[in-house]
CSV table of C-alpha atoms in Angstrom, one decimal:
chain,number,residue,atom,x,y,z
A,119,MET,CA,0.0,0.0,0.0
A,120,SER,CA,1.1,3.6,-0.6
A,121,GLU,CA,1.9,5.8,2.3
A,122,LEU,CA,-1.4,7.8,1.9
A,123,GLY,CA,-3.3,4.5,1.6
A,124,THR,CA,-1.8,3.2,4.8
A,125,ILE,CA,-2.7,6.4,6.7
A,126,THR,CA,-6.2,6.3,5.3
A,127,PHE,CA,-6.6,2.7,6.2
A,128,GLY,CA,-5.2,3.3,9.7
A,129,LEU,CA,-7.7,6.1,10.3
A,130,PHE,CA,-10.4,3.9,9.0
A,131,ILE,CA,-9.5,1.1,11.4
A,132,ILE,CA,-9.5,3.6,14.3
A,133,VAL,CA,-13.0,4.9,13.3
A,134,ALA,CA,-14.3,1.4,12.7
A,135,ALA,CA,-12.9,0.1,16.0
A,136,VAL,CA,-14.3,3.1,18.1
A,137,GLY,CA,-17.6,2.9,16.2
A,138,GLY,CA,-17.7,-0.8,16.7
A,139,ALA,CA,-17.0,-0.4,20.4
A,140,ALA,CA,-19.8,2.2,20.7
A,141,VAL,CA,-22.3,0.0,18.9
A,142,LEU,CA,-21.2,-2.9,21.0
A,143,THR,CA,-22.4,-1.1,24.2
A,144,TRP,CA,-25.9,-1.3,22.7
A,145,PHE,CA,-25.5,-4.7,21.2
A,146,GLU,CA,-24.2,-6.2,24.4
A,147,ARG,CA,-27.2,-4.9,26.4
A,148,ARG,CA,-29.6,-6.2,23.8
A,149,LEU,CA,-28.0,-9.6,23.7
A,150,LEU,CA,-27.9,-9.8,27.5
A,151,GLY,CA,-31.5,-8.9,27.4
A,152,VAL,CA,-32.3,-11.8,25.1
A,153,TRP,CA,-30.5,-14.3,27.3
A,154,GLN,CA,-32.1,-13.0,30.4
A,155,ASP,CA,-35.6,-13.0,29.0
A,156,ARG,CA,-36.0,-9.3,28.7
A,157,TYR,CA,-35.6,-6.7,26.0
A,158,GLY,CA,-32.8,-4.3,26.9
A,159,PRO,CA,-32.8,-0.8,25.4
A,160,ASN,CA,-35.5,-0.9,22.7
A,161,ARG,CA,-37.1,2.5,22.9
A,162,LEU,CA,-34.9,4.8,20.7
A,163,GLY,CA,-35.0,4.2,17.0
A,164,PRO,CA,-35.2,0.8,15.3
A,165,LEU,CA,-34.4,-1.9,17.9
A,166,GLY,CA,-33.2,0.9,20.2
A,167,VAL,CA,-30.0,1.4,18.2
A,168,TYR,CA,-30.1,5.2,18.8
A,169,GLN,CA,-29.4,4.5,22.4
A,170,VAL,CA,-25.7,4.6,21.5
A,171,ALA,CA,-26.1,8.2,20.3
A,172,ALA,CA,-28.1,9.1,23.4
A,173,ASP,CA,-25.6,7.6,25.7
A,174,MET,CA,-22.8,9.4,23.9
A,175,LEU,CA,-24.6,12.7,24.0
A,176,LYS,CA,-25.2,12.3,27.7
A,177,LEU,CA,-21.6,11.5,28.5
A,178,LEU,CA,-20.3,14.4,26.3
A,179,THR,CA,-22.5,16.9,28.0
A,180,LYS,CA,-21.5,15.8,31.5
A,181,ASP,CA,-19.3,18.1,33.6
A,182,ASP,CA,-15.6,17.3,33.0
A,183,TRP,CA,-14.8,17.1,36.7
A,184,VAL,CA,-11.5,16.2,38.3
A,185,PRO,CA,-11.7,15.7,42.1
A,186,PRO,CA,-9.6,18.2,44.0
A,187,PHE,CA,-7.8,15.5,45.9
A,188,ALA,CA,-6.8,13.6,42.8
A,189,ASP,CA,-3.4,13.7,41.1
A,190,ARG,CA,-4.6,15.7,38.2
A,191,PRO,CA,-2.1,15.0,35.3
A,192,VAL,CA,-2.1,11.2,36.0
A,193,PHE,CA,-5.8,11.2,36.5
A,194,VAL,CA,-6.4,12.7,33.1
A,195,PHE,CA,-3.7,10.6,31.4
A,196,ALA,CA,-5.0,7.2,32.6
A,197,PRO,CA,-8.1,6.9,30.5
A,198,THR,CA,-6.2,8.0,27.4
A,199,ALA,CA,-3.6,5.4,27.9
A,200,ILE,CA,-6.0,2.5,27.8
A,201,VAL,CA,-7.7,3.6,24.6
A,202,VAL,CA,-4.3,4.4,22.9
A,203,ALA,CA,-2.8,1.0,23.9
A,204,MET,CA,-5.9,-0.9,22.7
A,205,LEU,CA,-6.0,1.0,19.4
A,206,LEU,CA,-2.3,0.4,18.8
A,207,GLY,CA,-3.0,-3.3,19.2
A,208,PHE,CA,-5.2,-3.2,16.2
A,209,ALA,CA,-2.2,-2.2,14.0
A,210,VAL,CA,-1.0,-5.8,13.7
A,211,VAL,CA,-4.4,-7.5,13.1
A,212,PRO,CA,-4.5,-8.9,9.6
A,213,PHE,CA,-8.1,-8.4,8.4
A,214,SER,CA,-7.6,-10.1,5.0
A,215,PRO,CA,-4.6,-11.1,2.9
A,216,ASP,CA,-4.3,-7.5,1.6
A,217,LEU,CA,-5.9,-5.6,4.4
A,218,TYR,CA,-3.5,-5.0,7.2
A,219,LEU,CA,-1.5,-2.1,8.6
A,220,LEU,CA,1.7,-3.8,9.9
A,221,ASP,CA,3.1,-7.1,9.1
A,222,ILE,CA,6.0,-7.3,11.5
A,223,ASN,CA,7.8,-10.5,12.4
A,224,ILE,CA,7.0,-9.9,16.1
A,225,GLY,CA,3.4,-9.1,15.5
A,226,LEU,CA,2.2,-11.4,18.3
A,227,LEU,CA,4.6,-9.9,20.8
A,228,PHE,CA,3.5,-6.4,19.8
A,229,PHE,CA,-0.1,-7.3,20.6
A,230,LEU,CA,0.9,-8.8,23.9
A,231,GLY,CA,2.9,-5.7,24.8
A,232,MET,CA,0.1,-3.4,23.9
A,233,THR,CA,-2.5,-5.3,26.0
A,234,SER,CA,0.0,-5.3,28.9
A,235,LEU,CA,0.3,-1.5,28.6
A,236,ALA,CA,-3.4,-1.3,29.4
A,237,VAL,CA,-2.7,-2.3,32.9
A,238,TYR,CA,-1.0,1.0,33.5
A,239,ALA,CA,-4.2,2.8,32.7
A,240,VAL,CA,-6.1,0.9,35.3
A,241,LEU,CA,-3.3,1.1,37.8
A,242,LEU,CA,-2.7,4.8,37.4
A,243,GLY,CA,-6.4,5.6,37.3
A,244,GLY,CA,-6.8,3.8,40.6
A,245,LEU,CA,-3.8,5.4,42.2
A,246,ALA,CA,-4.4,8.9,41.0
A,247,SER,CA,-8.0,8.9,42.2
A,248,ASN,CA,-6.8,9.0,45.8
A,249,ASN,CA,-9.8,7.0,46.8
A,250,LYS,CA,-9.8,3.8,48.8
A,251,TYR,CA,-12.1,1.9,46.5
A,252,ALA,CA,-10.2,3.0,43.5
A,253,LEU,CA,-6.9,2.1,45.0
A,254,LEU,CA,-8.2,-1.4,45.9
A,255,GLY,CA,-9.5,-1.8,42.3
A,256,GLY,CA,-6.1,-0.7,41.0
A,257,LEU,CA,-4.2,-3.1,43.2
A,258,ARG,CA,-6.5,-6.0,42.2
A,259,SER,CA,-6.2,-5.2,38.5
A,260,ALA,CA,-2.4,-5.1,38.8
A,261,ALA,CA,-2.2,-8.4,40.5
A,262,GLN,CA,-4.8,-10.0,38.2
A,263,MET,CA,-3.2,-8.7,35.0
A,264,VAL,CA,0.3,-9.7,36.0
A,265,SER,CA,-0.9,-13.2,36.9
A,266,TYR,CA,-2.9,-13.7,33.8
A,267,GLU,CA,-0.3,-12.1,31.5
A,268,VAL,CA,2.1,-14.9,32.3
A,269,PHE,CA,0.1,-17.7,30.8
A,270,MET,CA,-1.6,-15.5,28.2
A,271,GLY,CA,1.8,-15.3,26.5
A,272,LEU,CA,2.6,-18.9,27.1
A,273,SER,CA,-0.7,-20.2,25.8
A,274,LEU,CA,0.1,-18.6,22.4
A,275,MET,CA,3.5,-20.2,22.2
A,276,GLY,CA,2.0,-23.5,21.0
A,277,VAL,CA,0.6,-21.6,18.0
A,278,VAL,CA,3.9,-20.0,17.4
A,279,MET,CA,5.7,-23.3,17.7
A,280,LEU,CA,3.4,-25.0,15.1
A,281,THR,CA,3.8,-22.0,12.7
A,282,GLY,CA,7.4,-21.2,13.4
A,283,SER,CA,6.7,-17.5,13.2
A,284,PHE,CA,5.5,-14.6,15.3
A,285,SER,CA,4.0,-12.9,12.3
A,286,LEU,CA,0.2,-13.0,12.4
A,287,ARG,CA,-0.2,-13.3,8.6
A,288,ALA,CA,2.1,-16.3,8.6
A,289,ILE,CA,0.1,-17.8,11.5
A,290,VAL,CA,-3.2,-17.4,9.5
A,291,GLU,CA,-1.5,-18.8,6.4
A,292,ALA,CA,-0.3,-21.8,8.4
A,293,GLN,CA,-4.0,-22.7,9.3
A,294,ARG,CA,-5.0,-23.3,5.7
A,295,ASP,CA,-5.3,-27.1,6.3
A,296,LEU,CA,-6.5,-27.1,9.9
A,297,TRP,CA,-7.5,-24.3,12.2
A,298,TYR,CA,-5.4,-24.2,15.4
A,299,CYS,CA,-8.5,-24.5,17.6
A,300,ILE,CA,-8.3,-28.2,17.1
A,301,PRO,CA,-4.6,-29.1,17.8
A,302,GLN,CA,-4.3,-26.2,20.2
A,303,PHE,CA,-7.6,-26.5,22.1
A,304,LEU,CA,-5.9,-26.2,25.4
A,305,GLY,CA,-4.1,-23.1,24.2
A,306,LEU,CA,-7.5,-21.7,23.0
A,307,PHE,CA,-9.2,-22.5,26.3
A,308,THR,CA,-6.4,-20.8,28.4
A,309,PHE,CA,-6.2,-17.9,26.0
A,310,ILE,CA,-9.9,-17.2,26.2
A,311,ILE,CA,-9.7,-17.2,30.0
A,312,ALA,CA,-6.6,-15.0,29.9
A,313,GLY,CA,-8.3,-12.7,27.4
A,314,VAL,CA,-11.4,-12.2,29.5
A,315,ALA,CA,-9.1,-11.4,32.5
A,316,GLU,CA,-6.9,-9.2,30.4
A,317,SER,CA,-9.8,-7.0,29.2
A,318,HIS,CA,-11.2,-7.3,32.7
A,319,ARG,CA,-14.7,-8.1,31.6
A,320,LEU,CA,-17.2,-10.2,33.5
A,321,PRO,CA,-16.7,-12.8,35.0
A,322,PHE,CA,-13.2,-11.5,35.7
A,323,ASP,CA,-14.0,-7.9,36.3
A,324,LEU,CA,-12.8,-7.8,39.9
A,325,PRO,CA,-11.0,-4.5,39.4
A,326,GLU,CA,-14.4,-2.9,39.2
A,327,ALA,CA,-16.6,-5.4,41.0
A,328,GLU,CA,-19.5,-3.0,41.6
A,329,HIS,CA,-21.0,-4.9,44.4
A,330,GLU,CA,-17.9,-4.7,46.7
A,331,LEU,CA,-15.8,-1.8,45.3
A,332,THR,CA,-18.6,0.6,44.1
A,333,ALA,CA,-16.9,0.9,40.7
A,334,GLY,CA,-13.3,0.0,41.5
A,335,PHE,CA,-10.6,1.9,39.7
A,336,HIS,CA,-13.0,4.3,37.9
A,337,THR,CA,-15.0,5.2,41.0
A,338,GLU,CA,-13.9,8.9,40.7
A,339,TYR,CA,-14.3,9.1,37.0
A,340,GLY,CA,-17.2,10.7,35.2
A,341,GLY,CA,-18.3,12.0,31.9
A,342,MET,CA,-16.0,11.5,28.9
A,343,LYS,CA,-13.1,10.2,31.0
A,344,PHE,CA,-15.3,7.4,32.3
A,345,ALA,CA,-16.4,6.8,28.7
A,346,MET,CA,-12.8,6.4,27.7
A,347,PHE,CA,-12.4,3.6,30.2
A,348,MET,CA,-15.5,1.9,28.9
A,349,LEU,CA,-14.3,2.5,25.3
A,350,GLY,CA,-11.0,0.9,26.3
A,351,GLU,CA,-12.8,-2.1,27.7
A,352,TYR,CA,-14.9,-2.6,24.6
A,353,LEU,CA,-11.9,-2.0,22.3
A,354,GLY,CA,-10.1,-4.7,24.4
A,355,LEU,CA,-13.0,-7.1,23.8
A,356,ILE,CA,-12.9,-6.5,20.1
A,357,LEU,CA,-9.1,-6.8,20.0
A,358,ILE,CA,-9.1,-10.1,21.9
A,359,SER,CA,-11.8,-11.4,19.7
A,360,CYS,CA,-9.8,-10.4,16.6
A,361,MET,CA,-6.8,-12.2,18.1
A,362,ILE,CA,-8.7,-15.4,18.9
A,363,THR,CA,-10.0,-15.4,15.3
A,364,THR,CA,-6.5,-14.8,13.9
A,365,LEU,CA,-4.7,-17.3,16.1
A,366,PHE,CA,-7.1,-20.1,16.5
A,367,PHE,CA,-10.0,-19.8,14.0
A,368,GLY,CA,-8.1,-19.3,10.8
A,369,GLY,CA,-8.4,-15.5,10.5
A,370,TRP,CA,-9.8,-14.6,7.1
A,371,LEU,CA,-9.8,-18.2,5.8
A,372,GLY,CA,-13.1,-19.6,4.6
A,373,PRO,CA,-14.9,-20.6,1.5
A,374,TRP,CA,-17.1,-18.6,-0.8
A,375,LEU,CA,-17.3,-15.3,1.1
A,376,PRO,CA,-14.7,-12.6,0.7
A,377,PRO,CA,-11.9,-12.9,3.4
A,378,VAL,CA,-12.9,-9.7,5.3
A,379,VAL,CA,-16.4,-10.9,5.7
A,380,TRP,CA,-15.2,-14.2,7.1
A,381,PHE,CA,-13.0,-12.4,9.5
A,382,CYS,CA,-15.7,-10.0,10.7
A,383,LEU,CA,-18.2,-12.9,11.0
A,384,LYS,CA,-15.8,-14.9,13.2
A,385,VAL,CA,-15.0,-11.9,15.3
A,386,PHE,CA,-18.7,-11.3,15.7
A,387,ILE,CA,-19.4,-14.8,16.9
A,388,ILE,CA,-16.6,-14.7,19.4
A,389,ILE,CA,-17.8,-11.4,20.8
A,390,CYS,CA,-21.2,-13.0,21.2
A,391,PHE,CA,-19.5,-15.8,23.1
A,392,PHE,CA,-17.8,-13.3,25.4
A,393,ILE,CA,-21.2,-11.7,26.1
A,394,LEU,CA,-22.6,-15.2,26.8
A,395,LEU,CA,-19.8,-15.6,29.4
A,396,ARG,CA,-20.9,-12.4,30.9
A,397,ALA,CA,-24.5,-13.5,31.0
A,398,GLY,CA,-23.8,-16.8,32.5
A,399,ILE,CA,-20.8,-17.1,34.8
A,400,PRO,CA,-20.7,-15.4,38.2
A,401,ARG,CA,-17.7,-13.5,39.3
A,402,PRO,CA,-15.2,-15.6,41.3
A,403,ARG,CA,-13.8,-14.5,44.7
A,404,TYR,CA,-10.5,-12.8,44.5
A,405,ASP,CA,-8.4,-15.6,46.0
A,406,GLN,CA,-10.2,-18.1,43.7
A,407,LEU,CA,-9.2,-15.9,40.8
A,408,MET,CA,-5.5,-16.0,41.8
A,409,THR,CA,-5.7,-19.8,42.6
A,410,LEU,CA,-7.2,-20.4,39.1
A,411,GLY,CA,-4.5,-18.4,37.5
A,412,TRP,CA,-1.4,-19.8,39.2
A,413,LYS,CA,-2.4,-23.3,40.2
A,414,ILE,CA,-4.5,-24.4,37.3
A,415,MET,CA,-4.1,-22.3,34.3
A,416,LEU,CA,-0.3,-21.9,34.4
A,417,PRO,CA,0.4,-25.6,34.8
A,418,LEU,CA,-2.2,-26.3,32.1
A,419,THR,CA,-0.4,-24.0,29.6
A,420,LEU,CA,3.0,-25.4,30.4
A,421,PHE,CA,1.6,-28.9,29.9
A,422,ASN,CA,0.2,-27.8,26.5
A,423,LEU,CA,3.5,-26.3,25.6
A,424,LEU,CA,5.3,-29.5,26.5
A,425,ILE,CA,3.0,-31.7,24.5
A,426,THR,CA,3.0,-29.3,21.5
A,427,GLY,CA,6.8,-29.2,21.6
A,428,ALA,CA,7.1,-32.9,21.7
A,429,ILE,CA,4.6,-33.4,18.8
A,430,ALA,CA,6.3,-30.7,16.8
A,431,LEU,CA,9.7,-32.4,17.3
A,432,TRP,CA,8.2,-35.8,16.5
A,433,LEU,CA,6.6,-34.5,13.3
A,434,GLU,CA,10.0,-33.1,12.2
A,435,GLY,CA,11.3,-36.6,12.6
B,968,MET,CA,-12.5,-29.7,39.3
B,969,LEU,CA,-13.8,-31.2,36.1
B,970,LYS,CA,-17.2,-31.3,37.6
B,971,ALA,CA,-17.0,-27.6,38.3
B,972,LEU,CA,-15.9,-26.9,34.8
B,973,ALA,CA,-18.8,-29.0,33.4
B,974,SER,CA,-21.2,-27.1,35.6
B,975,GLN,CA,-19.9,-23.8,34.0
B,976,PHE,CA,-20.5,-25.2,30.5
B,977,ARG,CA,-23.9,-26.4,31.5
B,978,THR,CA,-24.7,-22.9,32.7
B,979,LEU,CA,-23.6,-21.4,29.4
B,980,TRP,CA,-25.7,-24.0,27.5
B,981,THR,CA,-28.8,-23.3,29.6
B,982,ILE,CA,-28.4,-19.6,28.9
B,983,LEU,CA,-27.9,-20.1,25.2
B,984,GLN,CA,-31.2,-21.9,25.1
B,985,HIS,CA,-32.8,-18.8,26.4
B,986,SER,CA,-32.2,-17.2,23.0
B,987,PHE,CA,-35.4,-18.9,22.0
B,988,THR,CA,-37.6,-18.0,25.0
B,989,LYS,CA,-39.9,-15.1,25.0
B,990,ALA,CA,-39.1,-12.0,27.1
B,991,GLU,CA,-41.0,-11.7,30.4
B,992,THR,CA,-41.1,-8.0,30.1
B,993,VAL,CA,-44.5,-6.2,30.1
B,994,GLN,CA,-44.0,-3.1,27.8
B,995,TYR,CA,-45.7,-1.0,30.3
B,996,PRO,CA,-47.2,2.2,28.9
B,997,GLU,CA,-48.3,0.5,25.7
B,998,GLN,CA,-49.1,-2.8,27.4
B,999,GLN,CA,-51.1,-2.5,30.6
B,1000,PRO,CA,-50.5,-5.2,33.2
B,1001,TYR,CA,-53.5,-6.8,34.8
B,1002,LEU,CA,-54.2,-5.3,38.3
B,1003,ALA,CA,-56.4,-7.3,40.6
B,1004,PRO,CA,-59.4,-5.6,42.0
B,1005,ARG,CA,-57.8,-5.7,45.4
B,1006,TYR,CA,-54.6,-4.2,44.2
B,1007,ARG,CA,-53.3,-1.6,46.7
B,1008,GLY,CA,-53.0,1.6,44.8
B,1009,ARG,CA,-54.4,5.2,45.1
B,1010,ILE,CA,-56.5,5.6,48.2
B,1011,VAL,CA,-60.2,6.8,47.9
B,1012,LEU,CA,-62.9,7.7,50.4
B,1013,THR,CA,-66.2,6.0,49.6
B,1014,LYS,CA,-69.9,6.8,50.2
B,1015,ASP,CA,-72.5,4.5,51.6
B,1016,PRO,CA,-75.4,3.3,49.5
B,1017,ASP,CA,-77.5,6.3,50.6
B,1018,GLY,CA,-74.9,8.7,49.2
B,1019,GLU,CA,-73.7,9.9,52.6
B,1020,GLU,CA,-70.0,9.9,53.2
B,1021,ARG,CA,-68.9,6.8,55.2
B,1022,CYS,CA,-66.0,8.3,57.0
B,1023,VAL,CA,-66.8,8.9,60.7
B,1024,ALA,CA,-63.5,10.6,61.4
B,1025,CYS,CA,-62.5,8.0,64.1
B,1026,ASN,CA,-58.8,8.6,63.3
B,1027,LEU,CA,-58.1,4.9,63.3
B,1028,CYS,CA,-56.5,5.1,59.9
B,1029,ALA,CA,-54.3,7.9,60.9
B,1030,VAL,CA,-53.2,5.9,63.9
B,1031,ALA,CA,-52.6,2.7,61.9
B,1032,CYS,CA,-50.7,4.5,59.2
B,1033,PRO,CA,-47.0,3.6,59.6
B,1034,VAL,CA,-45.7,6.6,57.8
B,1035,ASP,CA,-48.2,9.1,59.3
B,1036,CYS,CA,-49.4,10.3,55.9
B,1037,ILE,CA,-53.1,10.7,56.9
B,1038,ALA,CA,-54.4,13.8,58.7
B,1039,LEU,CA,-58.0,14.6,59.5
B,1040,GLN,CA,-60.2,16.6,61.8
B,1041,GLN,CA,-63.4,15.3,63.3
B,1042,GLY,CA,-66.6,17.2,63.2
B,1043,VAL,CA,-70.2,16.4,64.2
B,1044,LYS,CA,-73.2,17.1,62.0
B,1045,GLU,CA,-76.6,18.3,63.4
B,1046,ASP,CA,-78.1,14.9,63.0
B,1047,GLY,CA,-75.4,13.3,65.2
B,1048,ARG,CA,-73.3,11.9,62.5
B,1049,TRP,CA,-69.6,12.2,62.7
B,1050,TYR,CA,-67.6,13.4,59.6
B,1051,PRO,CA,-64.1,14.6,58.8
B,1052,GLU,CA,-63.9,18.4,58.6
B,1053,PHE,CA,-60.8,17.9,56.5
B,1054,PHE,CA,-59.2,14.7,55.3
B,1055,ARG,CA,-55.7,14.9,53.9
B,1056,ILE,CA,-53.4,12.1,52.5
B,1057,ASN,CA,-49.9,13.0,51.6
B,1058,PHE,CA,-49.2,10.5,48.8
B,1059,SER,CA,-45.5,11.5,48.6
B,1060,ARG,CA,-45.3,9.7,52.0
B,1061,CYS,CA,-47.9,7.0,51.5
B,1062,ILE,CA,-46.4,3.5,51.0
B,1063,LEU,CA,-49.7,2.0,49.9
B,1064,CYS,CA,-49.5,-0.6,52.6
B,1065,GLY,CA,-53.3,-0.8,53.1
B,1066,MET,CA,-53.1,-0.6,56.9
B,1067,CYS,CA,-55.6,2.2,56.8
B,1068,GLU,CA,-58.1,0.1,54.9
B,1069,GLU,CA,-57.8,-2.7,57.4
B,1070,ALA,CA,-58.2,-0.4,60.3
B,1071,CYS,CA,-61.3,1.4,59.0
B,1072,PRO,CA,-64.4,0.3,60.8
B,1073,THR,CA,-66.8,1.7,58.2
B,1074,TYR,CA,-65.2,0.6,54.9
B,1075,ALA,CA,-64.8,4.3,54.1
B,1076,ILE,CA,-61.1,4.3,53.2
B,1077,GLN,CA,-60.3,1.9,50.3
B,1078,LEU,CA,-57.3,1.3,48.1
B,1079,THR,CA,-57.9,1.1,44.3
B,1080,PRO,CA,-56.0,-0.5,41.4
B,1081,ASP,CA,-54.5,2.8,40.2
B,1082,PHE,CA,-50.9,3.8,40.7
B,1083,GLU,CA,-50.3,6.3,38.0
B,1084,MET,CA,-50.2,9.4,40.2
B,1085,CYS,CA,-46.9,11.1,39.1
B,1086,GLU,CA,-46.6,14.8,39.5
B,1087,TYR,CA,-44.0,17.3,38.7
B,1088,ASP,CA,-44.6,19.3,41.8
B,1089,ARG,CA,-44.4,17.6,45.2
B,1090,LYS,CA,-47.2,19.8,46.6
B,1091,ASN,CA,-49.6,18.2,44.2
B,1092,MET,CA,-49.1,14.9,45.9
B,1093,VAL,CA,-51.1,16.1,48.9
B,1094,TYR,CA,-54.7,15.0,48.3
B,1095,GLU,CA,-57.5,16.8,50.1
B,1096,LYS,CA,-60.9,15.4,50.9
B,1097,GLU,CA,-62.5,16.6,47.6
B,1098,HIS,CA,-59.8,14.7,45.7
B,1099,LEU,CA,-60.2,11.5,47.7
B,1100,GLN,CA,-63.9,11.4,47.9
B,1101,ILE,CA,-65.7,9.3,45.2
B,1102,GLU,CA,-69.4,9.0,44.6
B,1103,GLY,CA,-69.6,5.2,44.7
B,1104,THR,CA,-69.5,2.6,47.4
B,1105,GLY,CA,-66.2,1.0,46.3
B,1106,LYS,CA,-65.7,-2.7,47.1
B,1107,TYR,CA,-68.6,-3.1,49.6
B,1108,HIS,CA,-71.9,-2.1,48.0
B,1109,ASP,CA,-74.5,-2.7,50.7
B,1110,TYR,CA,-72.6,-1.7,53.8
B,1111,ASN,CA,-73.9,1.3,55.8
B,1112,PHE,CA,-72.3,1.9,59.1
B,1113,TYR,CA,-75.1,3.8,60.8
B,1114,ARG,CA,-77.6,1.0,60.0
B,1115,VAL,CA,-75.6,-1.6,61.9
B,1116,SER,CA,-74.1,0.5,64.6
B,1117,GLY,CA,-75.6,1.4,67.9
B,1118,LEU,CA,-74.9,5.1,67.6
B,1119,ALA,CA,-78.1,7.2,67.9
B,1120,ILE,CA,-78.6,9.7,65.1
B,1121,THR,CA,-81.6,11.7,63.9
B,1122,GLY,CA,-84.2,9.2,62.6
B,1123,LYS,CA,-82.6,6.2,64.3
B,1124,ASP,CA,-82.5,5.8,68.0
B,1125,LYS,CA,-80.6,3.3,70.1
B,1126,GLY,CA,-81.8,-0.3,69.5
B,1127,GLN,CA,-83.2,0.4,66.0
B,1128,ALA,CA,-80.2,-0.8,64.0
B,1129,GLN,CA,-80.2,-4.0,62.1
B,1130,ASN,CA,-79.8,-7.1,64.3
B,1131,GLU,CA,-79.8,-4.9,67.4
B,1132,ALA,CA,-82.0,-5.6,70.5
B,1133,GLU,CA,-83.8,-2.8,72.3
B,1134,PRO,CA,-81.6,-1.3,75.1
B,1135,VAL,CA,-82.1,-3.0,78.4
B,1136,ASP,CA,-82.8,-1.0,81.5
B,1137,VAL,CA,-80.0,-2.3,83.7
B,1138,LYS,CA,-81.8,-1.2,86.9
B,1139,SER,CA,-84.6,-3.6,86.1
B,1140,LEU,CA,-82.2,-6.5,86.3
B,1141,LEU,CA,-81.3,-5.9,89.9
B,1142,PRO,CA,-82.0,-8.8,92.3
């Protein structure tokens, strides 16, 4: 692609991701409604889709308030950081054989790095708020993200081993015969759990846990700054879904339909699955979360790694 | 451990099945829910079958009210009937518990299946007697307190009520 084309496409991805995240707020509520035998927002416009605009209008017209006891620069910086980190993660996603921004040979590492950066936003937001609940939320998120980061990276190493590359395009191409969700089902399982924890969505939303920590790390946030946190969360959801599609479900691969359509379709289904998780699974206790991470998930990923390595060596002869 | 995991998956499956069940929601303003005749909503004051107001201003409702939202003043008419000079219910306080209805000895105060009483001004939530009084008898069509009670009013002396014996001269019972 030409330089201008790359910039245009980059801007398009940003707009599409942010727009997608905005529509997702409405879509999630509707879908949760379906699964909980109610309607969700259905008043504004066809199927209630204008609810997105109404919510945005409301958040934009709110007072942009910073508490006097907060650490102002950090307080303002935190919500930006999460959105920027998540948007940067989209740079390496290959949407189709021709549609991608960056095809670097460390694409997967870049993605892992960007999602890890998001922990700073939560941590700094919790710290800068100078509020007990926010601090507790920040502490929790730091511990949770560090714990789940460990096996999030490791769970993908099986995929890397089978492909022999960190480049996401190469990983998709390597799945032409068989999607990695079958040979790497343990990796997929652990990565989904790590992904939910990483984007701290329900059932792993302990940093916010509204029933015990009011709103956790964003207790003191309001208006557009709060909206940025929510945007970051939904961007994270889309990004993780994109990654699962790319790494385990053959990315753009699929018959008949154009590659981009296949990609979007798979991402959509995985997002629905994440919403289903939210609708179904209760939030674990904090120590249960830690136990799950360190005592079950980490050994499981290491086991997966071991088996994958052995099989890869055996196949090479 | 595996059992716990299976339970989680079963949860997800059960919830997925709910994609095909109908929503329980009643779309309220367009779709009115059924309210039973004995639903506890807006409070009214009823009249007896003769068209006289039933309330005898005994204050029992005001006493029974757990949130003290009822205020009234007793007065006596020339024929001996008691009546409320004013009767005021503050619906911004009322919790629609129905204790007043249960306490009322004359079926005067009754709760109706109507709850749509929103107001923009809180002052408008205070209902006076003319707002509460209705023309009908409410849930009890034949009941008239003065016809069954022993109280003497003009046109009905002691002992003349329904199922009431003539008053006994206690001094005649002396040994």
